[in-house]
């Protein structure tokens, strides 16, 4: 069950943000199904069991519904087809019956950009008209898709860019899985060179189109939003992404980044089992309270204890601590030494990702100098903890999340200032932020 299930039609729901719960209008979602204007049901994001239930409700007997659901699940998520007519192991007469009642959706693409360094960025739109982002970052040995979990974010990290956008809502399971599907579409990575797989038989050799040689190898939940404030949908989406008969990505190649929603961290390890990244960003209460305000609710000690207790963390599967480098704010040698002390104190299997701050118009911080970042990195590294500096990617297309959306909206500076003022009045003294970075992610 998702937290959206109990929503009345057109109801108001608070995304469970501790700092600034903001009521947001929701579209009616009943058991994971968002009604469409034409009455058909979008299967994107639904698990086998739910697809079988819907087939049964539409008139198939239980046994047939279960069989068809299994077949459709495979075509949907493993083969990437978007039309029932391409499902060649389903009887020809059955396919129009399905087409009349169901669809296989994708988020709409508003804008797609391609950087000279290979980074690709998409501005996407939900069926009810909300924009969000997705970025693909190719590297020599991997390709990482940065996926969004919410439209906006209820948390207001001061260095993050979401403040120029309004918080709208949690993304549904379909909208989260849909991002991965779209990326595979764009990269032409469905079995047998992409597109619809008409003509393939069910028993054809799957080995020929397994993960080997694919561009998209890793997923990071580091796009817009706080994934642990949309826990159920993120979990259900990642389960489909990890399903051996679905997108079949290993949990070792998926990383979820949280700003520190402590009560959900253990659950994340138990129910999702992916790698954890924690946006630490500061080592003292004062500074972390200022730049990552959720710290006022769940402090550094509590957060690091939750990391020490994270199910599945080990030296082989270390927790990544993200640390954005802000000039004269959190970047001193003393900060670096304190970081080492804290990680040792909690005996954490840790690696540190140093992220050069990605500036945006009106941001209250500057990025640390390269020399400072190097000095900080050296202190951590000499203590035996890996501390790579992430390389900014896609600068020419503003591949920092939040920037494409803002550019597309073409807001003037005056408008942005007005929005800030509104938000600040609404939420207290913090600026809204946004996920702005996609860089090289953890090496597993
Ligand atoms: N809400 C989650 C995940 C999305 S943000 C979280 O906060 O962890 C993904 C990462 O980008 C986080 O580490 C976040 O702190 C970082 N980030 C946000 N804005 C940034 C900026 N302007 N420059 C560099 N990193 C930024
Ligand atoms: Fe939200 Fe941005 Fe803070 Fe992540 S860094 S919790 S997206 S405001």
Coordinates of C-alpha atoms and ligand atoms in Angstrom, one line a residue:
X1 CA 0.0 0.0 0.0
X2 CA 1.3 3.4 -0.8
X3 CA 0.7 6.4 1.4
X4 CA -1.4 7.8 -1.4
X5 CA -4.0 5.0 -1.2
X6 CA -6.1 6.5 1.4
X7 CA -6.4 9.8 -0.4
X8 CA -9.9 11.0 -1.2
X9 CA -10.3 12.3 -4.8
X10 CA -8.9 15.7 -5.1
X11 CA -7.8 15.6 -1.5
X12 CA -5.0 17.3 0.3
X13 CA -2.0 15.4 1.5
X14 CA 0.9 16.4 3.6
X15 CA 4.2 14.9 2.4
X16 CA 5.6 13.8 5.8
X17 CA 8.3 16.5 6.1
X18 CA 9.3 17.0 9.7
X19 CA 10.6 20.5 9.3
X20 CA 7.9 22.1 7.2
X21 CA 5.0 19.8 6.4
X22 CA 3.4 21.4 3.3
X23 CA -0.1 20.3 2.3
X24 CA -0.1 19.5 -1.4
X25 CA -3.0 18.7 -3.7
X26 CA -2.9 15.2 -5.0
X27 CA -4.4 13.4 -7.9
X28 CA -6.6 10.5 -6.8
X29 CA -4.6 7.4 -6.9
X30 CA -6.4 4.2 -6.0
X31 CA -4.2 1.2 -5.3
X32 CA -1.5 2.6 -7.4
X33 CA -3.7 3.4 -10.3
X34 CA -4.2 7.0 -11.5
X35 CA -7.4 7.3 -13.5
X36 CA -6.9 8.6 -17.1
X37 CA -9.3 10.8 -18.9
X38 CA -10.1 8.0 -21.5
X39 CA -10.9 5.5 -18.7
X40 CA -8.0 3.2 -19.6
X41 CA -5.6 2.2 -16.9
X42 CA -1.9 2.8 -17.1
X43 CA 0.0 -0.3 -16.1
X44 CA 3.4 1.5 -15.7
X45 CA 4.7 1.0 -12.2
X46 CA 2.3 -1.8 -11.3
X47 CA 3.6 -5.1 -9.9
X48 CA 2.5 -8.5 -11.3
X49 CA 0.0 -9.1 -8.6
X50 CA -1.8 -5.8 -9.2
X51 CA -1.8 -6.3 -13.0
X52 CA -3.4 -9.7 -12.4
X53 CA -6.1 -8.2 -10.2
X54 CA -6.9 -5.6 -12.8
X55 CA -7.1 -8.2 -15.5
X56 CA -9.5 -10.2 -13.3
X57 CA -11.6 -7.1 -12.6
X58 CA -11.8 -6.6 -16.4
X59 CA -13.3 -10.0 -16.8
X60 CA -10.5 -12.7 -17.1
X61 CA -10.8 -15.7 -14.8
X62 CA -8.2 -15.9 -12.1
X63 CA -5.9 -18.4 -13.8
X64 CA -5.8 -16.5 -17.1
X65 CA -5.4 -13.2 -15.3
X66 CA -2.3 -14.5 -13.5
X67 CA -0.8 -15.9 -16.6
X68 CA -1.4 -12.8 -18.7
X69 CA -0.1 -10.6 -15.9
X70 CA 3.2 -12.6 -15.9
X71 CA 3.5 -12.2 -19.7
X72 CA 2.6 -8.5 -19.7
X73 CA 5.0 -7.8 -16.8
X74 CA 7.8 -9.3 -18.8
X75 CA 7.0 -7.4 -22.0
X76 CA 6.5 -4.2 -20.0
X77 CA 9.6 -4.0 -17.9
X78 CA 12.0 -6.5 -19.5
X79 CA 11.4 -5.8 -23.1
X80 CA 10.2 -2.2 -22.9
X81 CA 7.3 -2.5 -25.2
X82 CA 4.6 0.1 -25.1
X83 CA 1.9 -1.5 -27.3
X84 CA 0.0 -4.7 -26.6
X85 CA 0.1 -5.6 -30.3
X86 CA 3.8 -6.2 -29.9
X87 CA 3.3 -8.9 -27.3
X88 CA 3.6 -11.9 -29.6
X89 CA 3.0 -14.7 -27.1
X90 CA -0.4 -13.2 -26.3
X91 CA -3.3 -14.4 -28.5
X92 CA -3.9 -12.0 -31.4
X93 CA -7.6 -11.6 -30.3
X94 CA -6.6 -10.7 -26.8
X95 CA -4.3 -7.9 -27.7
X96 CA -7.0 -5.4 -28.8
X97 CA -9.0 -6.4 -25.7
X98 CA -6.0 -5.2 -23.6
X99 CA -5.4 -2.1 -25.8
X100 CA -9.0 -1.0 -25.2
X101 CA -8.6 -1.2 -21.4
X102 CA -5.0 -0.5 -20.6
X103 CA -2.1 1.6 -21.7
X104 CA 1.7 1.5 -21.0
X105 CA 2.7 5.0 -20.3
X106 CA 5.9 7.0 -20.0
X107 CA 6.4 10.5 -18.6
X108 CA 6.2 13.1 -21.3
X109 CA 9.5 14.7 -22.4
X110 CA 9.4 18.5 -22.4
X111 CA 13.0 18.9 -23.2
X112 CA 16.0 16.7 -23.8
X113 CA 19.6 18.0 -23.7
X114 CA 22.9 16.4 -24.6
X115 CA 26.2 17.7 -23.2
X116 CA 29.4 17.6 -25.1
X117 CA 30.7 15.3 -22.3
X118 CA 28.0 12.8 -23.0
X119 CA 25.8 13.8 -20.0
X120 CA 22.1 13.8 -21.0
X121 CA 19.4 15.6 -19.2
X122 CA 15.6 15.4 -19.6
X123 CA 12.9 17.7 -18.3
X124 CA 9.9 15.4 -17.9
X125 CA 6.2 16.1 -17.3
X126 CA 3.6 14.1 -15.3
X127 CA 0.2 13.5 -16.8
X128 CA -1.2 16.2 -14.5
X129 CA 1.3 18.7 -15.7
X130 CA 4.1 18.8 -13.2
X131 CA 7.7 19.0 -14.4
X132 CA 10.7 17.1 -13.0
X133 CA 14.1 16.0 -14.1
X134 CA 16.3 13.1 -14.9
X135 CA 20.0 13.0 -15.8
X136 CA 22.1 10.3 -17.4
X137 CA 25.9 10.4 -16.8
X138 CA 28.1 8.1 -18.8
X139 CA 31.5 7.1 -17.6
X140 CA 34.1 4.7 -19.0
X141 CA 33.0 1.8 -17.0
X142 CA 29.4 2.6 -16.1
X143 CA 26.4 4.8 -16.9
X144 CA 24.5 6.3 -14.0
X145 CA 20.9 7.5 -14.1
X146 CA 19.9 10.1 -11.6
X147 CA 16.3 9.6 -10.8
X148 CA 13.8 12.0 -9.1
X149 CA 11.4 11.0 -6.3
X150 CA 9.4 14.1 -5.8
X151 CA 8.4 17.3 -7.7
X152 CA 10.2 19.7 -5.4
X153 CA 11.2 18.9 -1.9
X154 CA 9.8 19.7 1.6
X155 CA 13.3 20.1 3.0
X156 CA 15.1 23.3 2.5
X157 CA 18.8 22.7 2.3
X158 CA 20.2 26.2 1.8
X159 CA 22.7 25.3 -0.9
X160 CA 20.1 23.4 -3.0
X161 CA 18.2 24.9 -5.9
X162 CA 14.6 23.7 -5.5
X163 CA 13.7 26.9 -3.8
X164 CA 13.0 28.4 -7.1
X165 CA 10.3 25.9 -7.7
X166 CA 7.1 25.1 -5.8
X167 CA 6.9 21.9 -4.0
X168 CA 4.1 19.9 -5.7
X169 CA 3.9 16.3 -4.9
X170 CA 5.4 12.9 -4.5
X171 CA 6.0 11.0 -7.7
X172 CA 4.0 7.9 -8.2
X173 CA 5.6 4.4 -8.6
X174 CA 4.8 4.6 -12.3
X175 CA 6.5 8.0 -12.6
X176 CA 9.6 6.8 -10.9
X177 CA 9.9 3.5 -12.8
X178 CA 8.9 5.5 -15.9
X179 CA 12.1 7.5 -15.7
X180 CA 14.2 4.3 -16.0
X181 CA 12.0 3.1 -18.8
X182 CA 12.4 6.3 -20.7
X183 CA 16.2 6.3 -20.2
X184 CA 16.3 2.8 -21.7
X185 CA 14.1 4.0 -24.6
X186 CA 16.4 6.9 -25.2
X187 CA 19.6 4.8 -25.0
X188 CA 18.1 2.2 -27.3
X189 CA 18.8 -0.4 -24.7
X190 CA 15.9 -2.8 -24.9
X191 CA 16.6 -6.3 -26.0
X192 CA 17.7 -6.5 -29.6
X193 CA 18.6 -2.9 -30.0
X194 CA 15.6 -1.2 -28.5
X195 CA 12.0 -0.5 -29.5
X196 CA 9.2 -2.9 -29.7
X197 CA 10.2 -6.5 -29.7
X198 CA 7.6 -7.9 -32.1
X199 CA 8.6 -11.2 -33.4
X200 CA 10.6 -12.4 -30.4
X201 CA 9.5 -15.6 -28.7
X202 CA 9.2 -16.0 -25.0
X203 CA 11.8 -18.8 -25.0
X204 CA 14.4 -16.8 -27.0
X205 CA 17.8 -16.7 -25.4
X206 CA 17.7 -14.0 -22.8
X207 CA 21.4 -14.1 -22.3
X208 CA 21.9 -12.3 -25.6
X209 CA 20.4 -9.1 -24.1
X210 CA 21.4 -9.3 -20.5
X211 CA 23.0 -6.3 -18.7
X212 CA 26.3 -6.9 -20.4
X213 CA 27.4 -4.0 -22.6
X214 CA 24.6 -1.8 -21.5
X215 CA 25.1 1.9 -21.1
X216 CA 22.7 2.3 -18.1
X217 CA 24.3 0.2 -15.4
X218 CA 23.6 2.2 -12.2
X219 CA 20.8 4.2 -10.6
X220 CA 21.1 6.9 -8.0
X221 CA 18.0 8.3 -6.2
X222 CA 19.6 11.8 -6.3
X223 CA 17.3 13.7 -8.5
X224 CA 14.6 16.1 -7.2
X225 CA 13.2 15.3 -3.8
X226 CA 13.9 13.4 -0.6
X227 CA 13.3 9.7 -1.4
X228 CA 12.7 8.7 2.2
X229 CA 9.8 11.1 2.4
X230 CA 8.2 9.1 -0.5
X231 CA 9.3 5.8 0.9
X232 CA 6.5 3.5 -0.2
X233 CA 6.6 4.6 -3.8
X234 CA 10.3 4.6 -4.0
X235 CA 10.5 1.1 -2.5
X236 CA 7.8 -0.3 -4.9
X237 CA 9.5 1.4 -7.9
X238 CA 12.9 0.0 -7.0
X239 CA 11.5 -3.4 -6.5
X240 CA 10.4 -3.4 -10.1
X241 CA 13.7 -2.1 -11.2
X242 CA 15.4 -4.9 -9.3
X243 CA 13.0 -7.7 -10.4
X244 CA 14.9 -10.3 -12.3
X245 CA 12.1 -10.5 -14.8
X246 CA 11.8 -6.7 -14.9
X247 CA 14.5 -4.2 -15.4
X248 CA 16.8 -6.6 -13.5
X249 CA 19.3 -4.1 -12.0
X250 CA 21.2 -5.4 -9.0
X251 CA 20.6 -3.7 -5.7
X252 CA 24.4 -3.2 -5.5
X253 CA 24.1 -0.9 -8.5
X254 CA 21.4 1.3 -6.9
X255 CA 22.1 4.0 -4.4
X256 CA 19.5 6.0 -2.4
X257 CA 20.6 9.4 -1.1
X258 CA 19.0 10.9 2.0
X259 CA 19.4 14.1 3.8
X260 CA 19.0 12.1 7.0
X261 CA 15.5 10.9 7.5
X262 CA 16.6 8.8 10.4
X263 CA 13.3 6.9 11.2
X264 CA 13.2 5.5 7.7
X265 CA 16.8 4.5 7.3
X266 CA 16.6 1.0 8.8
X267 CA 13.4 0.3 6.8
X268 CA 15.3 1.4 3.7
X269 CA 17.9 -1.2 4.4
X270 CA 15.5 -3.9 5.3
X271 CA 12.8 -3.4 2.6
X272 CA 14.8 -2.1 -0.3
X273 CA 18.3 -3.2 0.5
X274 CA 20.1 -0.7 -1.8
X275 CA 23.3 1.2 -1.1
X276 CA 22.9 4.2 1.1
X277 CA 24.3 7.7 0.6
X278 CA 23.9 10.3 3.3
X279 CA 24.0 14.0 2.7
X280 CA 26.1 14.9 5.7
X281 CA 27.7 18.2 4.5
X282 CA 28.7 19.4 7.9
X283 CA 30.2 18.1 11.1
X284 CA 29.0 20.6 13.7
X285 CA 25.5 21.2 14.9
X286 CA 25.5 24.9 14.1
X287 CA 26.6 24.5 10.5
X288 CA 24.5 21.5 9.7
X289 CA 21.4 23.1 11.3
X290 CA 22.0 26.0 8.9
X291 CA 22.7 24.2 5.7
X292 CA 20.7 20.9 6.1
X293 CA 17.8 22.0 8.4
X294 CA 16.5 18.5 9.0
X295 CA 19.4 18.3 11.3
X296 CA 17.3 20.2 13.9
X297 CA 15.0 17.2 14.0
X298 CA 17.6 14.4 13.6
X299 CA 21.0 15.5 14.8
X300 CA 24.4 14.3 13.6
X301 CA 24.9 11.7 16.4
X302 CA 21.5 10.1 15.8
X303 CA 22.1 10.1 12.0
X304 CA 25.6 8.5 12.3
X305 CA 24.2 5.9 14.7
X306 CA 21.5 5.1 12.1
X307 CA 24.3 4.7 9.6
X308 CA 26.2 2.4 11.9
X309 CA 23.0 0.3 12.2
X310 CA 22.2 0.3 8.5
X311 CA 21.3 -3.2 7.4
X312 CA 23.7 -4.6 4.9
X313 CA 26.5 -2.0 5.4
X314 CA 29.9 -3.6 5.5
X315 CA 33.4 -2.9 4.3
X316 CA 32.4 -4.4 1.0
X317 CA 29.3 -2.2 0.9
X318 CA 30.3 1.1 2.4
X319 CA 28.0 4.0 3.1
X320 CA 28.7 7.1 1.1
X321 CA 28.8 10.4 2.9
X322 CA 28.2 13.3 0.6
X323 CA 29.9 16.5 1.5
X324 CA 29.3 19.7 -0.5
X325 CA 32.2 22.0 -0.4
X326 CA 31.1 25.5 0.6
X327 CA 33.7 28.2 0.9
X328 CA 34.5 29.2 4.5
X329 CA 31.5 27.4 5.7
X330 CA 32.3 23.7 6.1
X331 CA 35.7 23.3 4.3
X332 CA 38.4 23.9 6.9
X333 CA 41.2 21.4 8.0
X334 CA 39.5 21.3 11.4
X335 CA 36.2 20.2 9.6
X336 CA 38.0 17.5 7.8
X337 CA 39.6 16.2 11.0
X338 CA 36.3 16.2 12.8
X339 CA 34.8 14.3 9.9
X340 CA 37.4 11.6 10.3
X341 CA 36.9 11.5 14.0
X342 CA 33.2 11.1 13.7
X343 CA 33.4 8.3 11.1
X344 CA 35.9 6.5 13.3
X345 CA 33.9 7.0 16.4
X346 CA 30.9 5.3 14.9
X347 CA 33.1 2.7 13.3
X348 CA 31.5 3.4 10.0
X349 CA 32.3 1.5 6.8
X350 CA 32.5 4.8 5.0
X351 CA 33.6 6.6 1.8
X352 CA 33.3 10.3 1.4
X353 CA 32.2 12.0 -1.8
X354 CA 33.4 15.6 -1.9
X355 CA 31.0 17.6 -4.1
X356 CA 32.1 21.0 -5.4
X357 CA 29.2 23.3 -4.8
X358 CA 27.2 23.9 -7.9
X359 CA 26.2 27.5 -7.8
X360 CA 22.9 28.9 -9.0
X361 CA 21.7 32.5 -9.3
X362 CA 21.2 34.0 -5.9
X363 CA 22.8 31.2 -4.0
X364 CA 24.0 32.2 -0.6
X365 CA 27.3 30.3 -0.9
X366 CA 30.3 29.9 -3.0
X367 CA 32.2 26.8 -3.9
X368 CA 35.5 26.2 -2.0
X369 CA 38.7 26.7 -4.0
X370 CA 40.2 23.7 -5.7
X371 CA 43.2 23.9 -3.3
X372 CA 40.9 23.9 -0.3
X373 CA 39.0 20.9 -1.7
X374 CA 42.3 19.1 -2.3
X375 CA 43.6 19.8 1.2
X376 CA 40.3 18.6 2.7
X377 CA 40.4 15.5 0.6
X378 CA 44.0 14.7 1.6
X379 CA 43.2 14.9 5.3
X380 CA 40.4 12.4 5.0
X381 CA 42.3 10.2 2.6
X382 CA 45.4 10.1 4.9
X383 CA 43.1 8.8 7.6
X384 CA 42.5 5.8 5.4
X385 CA 39.0 6.9 4.1
X386 CA 38.5 7.2 0.4
X387 CA 37.5 10.8 -0.4
X388 CA 37.3 11.4 -4.1
X389 CA 36.2 14.8 -5.5
X390 CA 33.3 14.4 -7.8
X391 CA 33.8 15.8 -11.2
X392 CA 31.1 18.2 -12.3
X393 CA 29.4 16.9 -15.4
X394 CA 27.2 18.4 -18.1
X395 CA 28.0 22.0 -17.2
X396 CA 27.2 23.2 -20.7
X397 CA 23.6 22.0 -20.3
X398 CA 23.3 22.9 -16.7
X399 CA 23.0 19.3 -15.8
X400 CA 22.7 20.2 -12.2
X401 CA 19.2 19.2 -11.3
X402 CA 16.8 22.0 -10.9
X403 CA 18.5 24.2 -13.5
X404 CA 16.8 22.9 -16.6
X405 CA 13.4 23.2 -15.1
X406 CA 14.1 26.7 -14.0
X407 CA 15.5 27.6 -17.5
X408 CA 12.4 26.1 -19.1
X409 CA 10.2 28.2 -16.9
X410 CA 12.3 31.3 -17.9
X411 CA 11.6 33.0 -14.6
X412 CA 13.1 36.5 -14.3
X413 CA 15.3 37.3 -11.4
X414 CA 12.5 39.5 -9.9
X415 CA 10.1 36.6 -10.1
X416 CA 12.6 34.3 -8.4
X417 CA 13.1 36.8 -5.6
X418 CA 9.3 37.1 -5.2
X419 CA 9.0 33.3 -5.0
X420 CA 11.7 33.1 -2.4
X421 CA 10.1 35.8 -0.3
X422 CA 6.8 33.9 -0.6
X423 CA 8.4 30.6 0.4
X424 CA 10.3 32.1 3.2
X425 CA 7.2 33.7 4.6
X426 CA 5.4 30.3 4.3
X427 CA 8.1 28.1 5.7
X428 CA 10.1 30.2 8.0
X429 CA 13.6 31.5 7.4
X430 CA 15.0 28.8 5.2
X431 CA 15.5 28.9 1.5
X432 CA 14.2 26.1 -0.5
X433 CA 16.8 24.0 -2.2
X434 CA 17.0 21.4 -4.8
X435 CA 19.1 18.5 -5.8
X436 CA 21.6 20.1 -7.9
X437 CA 24.2 17.6 -8.5
X438 CA 24.8 14.6 -10.4
X439 CA 28.3 13.6 -10.6
X440 CA 30.3 10.5 -10.5
X441 CA 28.7 8.4 -7.9
X442 CA 30.0 5.6 -5.8
X443 CA 32.3 3.0 -7.1
X444 CA 31.0 -0.4 -6.1
Ligands
LIG1 N1 17.2 14.7 -1.1 C1 18.3 13.8 -1.1 C2 18.6 13.3 -2.6 C3 18.6 14.4 -3.6 S1 19.9 15.6 -3.5 C4 19.5 14.3 -0.4 O1 19.5 15.5 0.0 O2 20.4 13.5 -0.2 C5 21.3 14.8 -4.1 C6 22.6 15.4 -3.6 O3 22.9 16.6 -4.2 C7 22.6 15.6 -2.1 O4 23.8 15.2 -1.5 C8 22.5 17.1 -2.1 O5 22.9 17.6 -0.9 C9 23.4 17.5 -3.3 N2 23.2 18.9 -3.7 C10 22.1 19.6 -3.7 N3 22.3 20.9 -4.2 C11 23.6 20.9 -4.5 C12 24.5 22.0 -5.0 N4 24.0 23.2 -5.3 N5 25.8 21.7 -5.2 C13 26.2 20.5 -4.9 N6 25.5 19.5 -4.4 C14 24.2 19.7 -4.2
LIG2 FE1 15.7 18.3 -0.6 FE2 17.7 19.4 -1.9 FE3 17.9 19.0 0.7 FE4 18.0 16.9 -0.9 S1 19.5 18.5 -0.8 S2 16.8 17.1 1.0 S3 16.6 17.6 -2.6 S4 16.4 20.4 -0.3

